[in-house]
mmCIF file of C-alpha atoms and ligand atoms in Angstrom:
data_model
loop_
_atom_site.group_PDB
_atom_site.id
_atom_site.type_symbol
_atom_site.label_atom_id
_atom_site.label_comp_id
_atom_site.label_asym_id
_atom_site.label_seq_id
_atom_site.Cartn_x
_atom_site.Cartn_y
_atom_site.Cartn_z
ATOM 1 C CA MET A 1 0.034 0.040 -0.522
ATOM 2 C CA PHE A 2 1.167 3.611 -0.032
ATOM 3 C CA ASN A 3 -0.140 7.007 1.138
ATOM 4 C CA VAL A 4 -1.589 9.571 -0.662
ATOM 5 C CA THR A 5 -2.549 13.252 0.229
ATOM 6 C CA ARG A 6 -5.703 14.477 -0.592
ATOM 7 C CA PRO A 7 -6.153 18.102 -2.421
ATOM 8 C CA GLU A 8 -8.456 19.964 -0.060
ATOM 9 C CA ALA A 9 -10.517 21.805 -2.869
ATOM 10 C CA VAL A 10 -13.733 19.644 -3.166
ATOM 11 C CA PRO A 11 -14.917 18.809 -7.166
ATOM 12 C CA ALA A 12 -17.676 20.731 -7.996
ATOM 13 C CA SER A 13 -19.840 17.839 -8.868
ATOM 14 C CA LEU A 14 -20.378 16.329 -5.800
ATOM 15 C CA ALA A 15 -22.221 19.160 -4.426
ATOM 16 C CA ARG A 16 -24.734 18.414 -7.848
ATOM 17 C CA LYS A 17 -24.481 14.640 -5.979
ATOM 18 C CA ILE A 18 -22.659 12.951 -9.000
ATOM 19 C CA TYR A 19 -19.212 11.585 -7.953
ATOM 20 C CA ASN A 20 -18.124 10.051 -11.330
ATOM 21 C CA HIS A 21 -17.751 12.951 -13.440
ATOM 22 C CA ALA A 22 -14.554 13.974 -14.829
ATOM 23 C CA ASP A 23 -13.912 16.786 -12.092
ATOM 24 C CA VAL A 24 -13.794 14.062 -9.709
ATOM 25 C CA VAL A 25 -11.602 11.602 -11.704
ATOM 26 C CA ASN A 26 -9.318 14.147 -12.870
ATOM 27 C CA ILE A 27 -7.950 15.044 -9.575
ATOM 28 C CA LEU A 28 -8.396 11.235 -8.168
ATOM 29 C CA LYS A 29 -6.022 9.895 -10.446
ATOM 30 C CA PRO A 30 -2.846 11.918 -10.193
ATOM 31 C CA MET A 31 -3.381 12.071 -6.540
ATOM 32 C CA PHE A 32 -3.223 8.049 -6.408
ATOM 33 C CA HIS A 33 -0.511 8.183 -9.494
ATOM 34 C CA GLY A 34 -2.840 6.651 -11.877
ATOM 35 C CA LYS A 35 -2.522 3.471 -9.679
ATOM 36 C CA CYS A 36 -5.432 1.213 -7.518
ATOM 37 C CA TYR A 37 -5.130 1.884 -4.145
ATOM 38 C CA LEU A 38 -5.490 -1.394 -2.936
ATOM 39 C CA CYS A 39 -3.342 -3.503 -5.508
ATOM 40 C CA GLU A 40 -0.808 -0.697 -6.917
ATOM 41 C CA ARG A 41 -1.590 -1.502 -11.060
ATOM 42 C CA ASP A 42 -1.738 1.530 -13.096
ATOM 43 C CA GLU A 43 -2.861 -0.175 -16.343
ATOM 44 C CA ILE A 44 -6.531 0.217 -15.396
ATOM 45 C CA GLN A 45 -8.971 0.258 -17.907
ATOM 46 C CA ASP A 46 -11.830 -0.674 -15.837
ATOM 47 C CA VAL A 47 -11.081 2.483 -13.321
ATOM 48 C CA GLU A 48 -13.732 2.935 -10.292
ATOM 49 C CA VAL A 49 -14.417 5.555 -8.062
ATOM 50 C CA GLU A 50 -14.509 3.411 -4.952
ATOM 51 C CA HIS A 51 -16.417 4.610 -1.700
ATOM 52 C CA PHE A 52 -14.007 3.512 0.977
ATOM 53 C CA LYS A 53 -16.678 3.462 3.677
ATOM 54 C CA PRO A 54 -19.614 1.896 1.663
ATOM 55 C CA HIS A 55 -22.397 4.170 1.230
ATOM 56 C CA MET A 56 -25.060 1.999 1.694
ATOM 57 C CA SER A 57 -27.272 4.810 -0.472
ATOM 58 C CA ILE A 58 -26.260 7.367 2.065
ATOM 59 C CA GLU A 59 -25.905 10.796 0.567
ATOM 60 C CA ALA A 60 -23.483 12.031 3.065
ATOM 61 C CA ASP A 61 -21.240 9.059 2.744
ATOM 62 C CA LYS A 62 -21.689 8.954 -1.377
ATOM 63 C CA PHE A 63 -20.189 12.402 -2.099
ATOM 64 C CA ASP A 64 -18.161 12.613 0.825
ATOM 65 C CA TRP A 65 -14.981 14.050 -1.014
ATOM 66 C CA ASP A 66 -12.670 12.329 1.782
ATOM 67 C CA ASN A 67 -14.600 9.141 1.224
ATOM 68 C CA LEU A 68 -13.728 8.934 -2.598
ATOM 69 C CA PHE A 69 -10.721 6.689 -3.836
ATOM 70 C CA TYR A 70 -9.257 5.167 -6.798
ATOM 71 C CA SER A 71 -9.512 1.711 -7.619
ATOM 72 C CA CYS A 72 -9.810 -1.193 -10.554
ATOM 73 C CA SER A 73 -13.223 -2.723 -10.865
ATOM 74 C CA ARG A 74 -11.418 -6.174 -9.205
ATOM 75 C CA CYS A 75 -10.578 -4.833 -6.243
ATOM 76 C CA ASN A 76 -13.652 -2.935 -5.937
ATOM 77 C CA SER A 77 -15.933 -5.819 -6.860
ATOM 78 C CA ILE A 78 -14.027 -8.072 -3.993
ATOM 79 C CA LYS A 79 -14.264 -5.190 -1.427
ATOM 80 C CA SER A 80 -17.455 -4.550 -2.013
ATOM 81 C CA SER A 81 -19.546 -3.621 1.074
ATOM 82 C CA THR A 82 -18.274 -6.298 3.737
ATOM 83 C CA HIS A 83 -14.463 -5.298 3.938
ATOM 84 C CA VAL A 84 -14.938 -2.032 6.346
ATOM 85 C CA GLY A 85 -12.474 -0.793 9.161
ATOM 86 C CA LEU A 86 -9.363 -0.787 6.815
ATOM 87 C CA LEU A 87 -6.083 1.297 6.933
ATOM 88 C CA ASN A 88 -6.574 4.775 5.267
ATOM 89 C CA CYS A 89 -3.872 5.527 2.810
ATOM 90 C CA THR A 90 -5.003 9.154 2.797
ATOM 91 C CA ASP A 91 -4.228 9.452 6.490
ATOM 92 C CA ASN A 92 -0.987 10.629 6.504
ATOM 93 C CA SER A 93 -0.344 9.990 10.474
ATOM 94 C CA ILE A 94 -0.162 6.199 9.412
ATOM 95 C CA ASN A 95 2.268 4.657 7.213
ATOM 96 C CA VAL A 96 0.599 2.236 5.382
ATOM 97 C CA PHE A 97 3.357 1.086 3.272
ATOM 98 C CA ARG A 98 5.399 0.006 6.853
ATOM 99 C CA GLU A 99 1.962 -1.306 7.908
ATOM 100 C CA ILE A 100 2.063 -4.504 5.746
ATOM 101 C CA THR A 101 4.888 -6.655 3.919
ATOM 102 C CA LEU A 102 4.112 -7.847 0.661
ATOM 103 C CA ARG A 103 6.018 -10.540 -1.477
ATOM 104 C CA MET A 104 5.621 -12.124 -4.569
ATOM 105 C CA SER A 105 6.764 -15.573 -5.315
ATOM 106 C CA PRO A 106 8.892 -16.604 -8.154
ATOM 107 C CA ALA A 107 6.238 -19.334 -8.909
ATOM 108 C CA ILE A 108 3.807 -17.320 -11.011
ATOM 109 C CA ASP A 109 0.841 -19.480 -9.596
ATOM 110 C CA ASP A 110 1.472 -19.413 -6.083
ATOM 111 C CA ASP A 111 -0.187 -16.523 -3.563
ATOM 112 C CA VAL A 112 1.029 -13.381 -3.381
ATOM 113 C CA ILE A 113 2.114 -12.893 0.612
ATOM 114 C CA VAL A 114 0.544 -10.415 2.355
ATOM 115 C CA GLU A 115 1.570 -9.908 5.968
ATOM 116 C CA ALA A 116 1.130 -7.671 8.920
ATOM 117 C CA ASN A 117 4.876 -6.247 9.531
ATOM 118 C CA ASN A 118 3.898 -5.828 13.429
ATOM 119 C CA PRO A 119 3.592 -8.566 15.532
ATOM 120 C CA ASN A 120 0.388 -7.109 17.038
ATOM 121 C CA PRO A 121 -1.091 -5.356 14.362
ATOM 122 C CA SER A 122 -4.227 -2.873 14.608
ATOM 123 C CA ALA A 123 -7.387 -4.049 13.754
ATOM 124 C CA GLU A 124 -7.370 -1.937 10.864
ATOM 125 C CA THR A 125 -4.109 -3.585 9.849
ATOM 126 C CA SER A 126 -5.468 -6.997 9.957
ATOM 127 C CA ARG A 127 -8.935 -6.303 8.381
ATOM 128 C CA THR A 128 -6.555 -5.034 5.186
ATOM 129 C CA VAL A 129 -4.440 -7.843 4.932
ATOM 130 C CA ASN A 130 -7.492 -9.824 4.986
ATOM 131 C CA LEU A 131 -8.619 -7.850 1.648
ATOM 132 C CA LEU A 132 -5.202 -7.360 0.222
ATOM 133 C CA LYS A 133 -4.647 -11.029 -0.117
ATOM 134 C CA LEU A 134 -7.836 -11.334 -1.770
ATOM 135 C CA CYS A 135 -7.100 -8.484 -4.033
ATOM 136 C CA TYR A 136 -3.967 -10.137 -4.923
ATOM 137 C CA ASN A 137 -5.098 -14.097 -4.821
ATOM 138 C CA SER A 138 -8.949 -14.441 -5.474
ATOM 139 C CA THR A 139 -9.609 -16.778 -8.375
ATOM 140 C CA ASN A 140 -13.093 -17.903 -6.989
ATOM 141 C CA THR A 141 -14.591 -17.228 -9.811
ATOM 142 C CA ALA A 142 -13.953 -17.700 -13.824
ATOM 143 C CA LEU A 143 -13.519 -13.840 -14.647
ATOM 144 C CA ARG A 144 -11.555 -13.368 -11.283
ATOM 145 C CA GLY A 145 -9.146 -16.124 -12.472
ATOM 146 C CA VAL A 146 -8.375 -13.948 -15.429
ATOM 147 C CA SER A 147 -7.991 -10.692 -13.785
ATOM 148 C CA ARG A 148 -5.653 -12.235 -11.618
ATOM 149 C CA GLU A 149 -3.449 -13.553 -14.228
ATOM 150 C CA SER A 150 -3.395 -10.043 -15.765
ATOM 151 C CA LEU A 151 -2.741 -8.496 -12.398
ATOM 152 C CA ILE A 152 0.025 -10.973 -11.693
ATOM 153 C CA GLU A 153 1.397 -10.949 -14.989
ATOM 154 C CA GLN A 154 2.100 -7.375 -14.914
ATOM 155 C CA MET A 155 3.773 -7.570 -11.516
ATOM 156 C CA TYR A 156 5.709 -10.393 -12.606
ATOM 157 C CA ASP A 157 7.528 -8.060 -15.561
ATOM 158 C CA TYR A 158 7.935 -5.857 -13.147
ATOM 159 C CA MET A 159 10.066 -8.333 -10.696
ATOM 160 C CA VAL A 160 12.258 -9.324 -13.596
ATOM 161 C CA THR A 161 13.023 -5.614 -14.543
ATOM 162 C CA PHE A 162 14.080 -5.317 -10.611
ATOM 163 C CA VAL A 163 16.147 -8.744 -10.294
ATOM 164 C CA THR A 164 17.971 -8.400 -13.651
ATOM 165 C CA ALA A 165 18.930 -4.668 -12.015
ATOM 166 C CA ARG A 166 19.805 -5.842 -8.939
ATOM 167 C CA SER A 167 21.857 -8.744 -10.505
ATOM 168 C CA LEU A 168 24.057 -6.003 -12.661
ATOM 169 C CA LEU A 169 24.791 -3.989 -9.368
ATOM 170 C CA LYS A 170 26.349 -7.264 -7.890
ATOM 171 C CA LYS A 171 28.551 -8.436 -10.727
ATOM 172 C CA PRO A 172 32.227 -7.000 -10.370
ATOM 173 C CA SER A 173 32.258 -7.143 -14.575
ATOM 174 C CA THR A 174 28.972 -4.683 -14.514
ATOM 175 C CA GLY A 175 30.971 -0.897 -16.008
ATOM 176 C CA LYS A 176 30.198 2.277 -13.999
ATOM 177 C CA THR A 177 27.529 3.418 -16.983
ATOM 178 C CA ILE A 178 25.788 0.177 -16.866
ATOM 179 C CA LYS A 179 25.825 -0.001 -12.931
ATOM 180 C CA ASN A 180 24.539 3.536 -12.998
ATOM 181 C CA GLY A 181 21.463 2.695 -15.024
ATOM 182 C CA ALA A 182 20.694 -0.137 -12.915
ATOM 183 C CA LYS A 183 21.050 1.700 -10.249
ATOM 184 C CA GLU A 184 18.437 4.648 -11.661
ATOM 185 C CA VAL A 185 15.939 1.388 -12.372
ATOM 186 C CA ILE A 186 15.484 0.442 -8.808
ATOM 187 C CA GLU A 187 15.334 4.084 -7.590
ATOM 188 C CA ALA A 188 12.744 4.421 -10.285
ATOM 189 C CA MET A 189 10.565 1.302 -9.025
ATOM 190 C CA LEU A 190 11.068 2.409 -5.163
ATOM 191 C CA ASP A 191 9.514 5.566 -6.059
ATOM 192 C CA VAL A 192 5.653 5.583 -4.772
ATOM 193 C CA LYS A 193 4.597 6.267 -8.308
ATOM 194 C CA HIS A 194 6.200 3.527 -9.624
ATOM 195 C CA PRO A 195 3.173 0.697 -9.811
ATOM 196 C CA PHE A 196 3.314 -2.019 -6.736
ATOM 197 C CA SER A 197 5.875 0.121 -5.230
ATOM 198 C CA ALA A 198 5.146 -1.395 -1.971
ATOM 199 C CA PHE A 199 6.509 -4.639 -3.203
ATOM 200 C CA TRP A 200 9.878 -3.228 -4.802
ATOM 201 C CA ARG A 201 10.064 -1.492 -1.604
ATOM 202 C CA TRP A 202 9.995 -4.662 0.541
ATOM 203 C CA GLN A 203 12.217 -6.723 -1.871
ATOM 204 C CA TYR A 204 15.080 -3.723 -1.116
ATOM 205 C CA LEU A 205 14.515 -3.939 2.584
ATOM 206 C CA HIS A 206 14.732 -7.620 2.460
ATOM 207 C CA ASP A 207 18.163 -7.245 0.708
ATOM 208 C CA SER A 208 21.084 -6.841 2.618
ATOM 209 C CA PHE A 209 23.198 -6.560 -0.255
ATOM 210 C CA LEU A 210 21.046 -3.703 -2.044
ATOM 211 C CA ASN A 211 20.600 -1.742 1.569
ATOM 212 C CA GLN A 212 23.729 -1.980 2.334
ATOM 213 C CA ALA A 213 25.476 -1.257 -0.476
ATOM 214 C CA TYR A 214 22.771 1.715 -1.561
ATOM 215 C CA PRO A 215 21.506 3.149 1.604
ATOM 216 C CA GLU A 216 20.338 6.056 -0.091
ATOM 217 C CA LEU A 217 17.896 4.160 -2.223
ATOM 218 C CA GLU A 218 15.581 4.089 1.238
ATOM 219 C CA ASN A 219 14.016 7.376 0.539
ATOM 220 C CA GLY A 220 10.934 8.526 1.677
ATOM 221 C CA PHE A 221 9.789 5.259 2.946
HETATM 222 ZN ZN1 ZN B 1 -6.827 -3.196 -7.712
#
């Protein structure tokens, strides 16, 4: 997960009881770096304006600017109205990245590992862990099997990029120019704007070579 900062200005459509007009989406998209706030994918053909607290047809929640999030349809449908009391990534008093560790398995069909980072997690963290496990792994319908495959393929491509860059940095035979390029690849992937950034950040934190040789890359997380 990743933190975002919500601009204070409330889009005008909300006063007219519309929450999915361009003025709302055009602020949400850059605010969430174009990523689904749950799975962190950015190539979203099926963007939805998600209600963090299910609105249950209550207007105060349905058109509340603070309640509108940017998500893909897979995560929105998995979350539905059953997952509530989650970590709020727009609350900058909580570092949501540090709350939950995320790791991919090199075996693509294996479940993505989602765990609370602290031994005594908050109720919000535990509930968010349970939801993210479903967002990354659920194949309980035919369509979810297909959407999971496309999600994991995107993540896997990035993981290969990360591991290749890391390997170039480790090899004594790699020249200075190539090393600089490889370092820039990893730096870009650790940026919060990058798709699935939480995965690459945990990958970096769990790699003593990378975090000892390049401590400056742990910047801002
Ligand atoms: Zn998603």
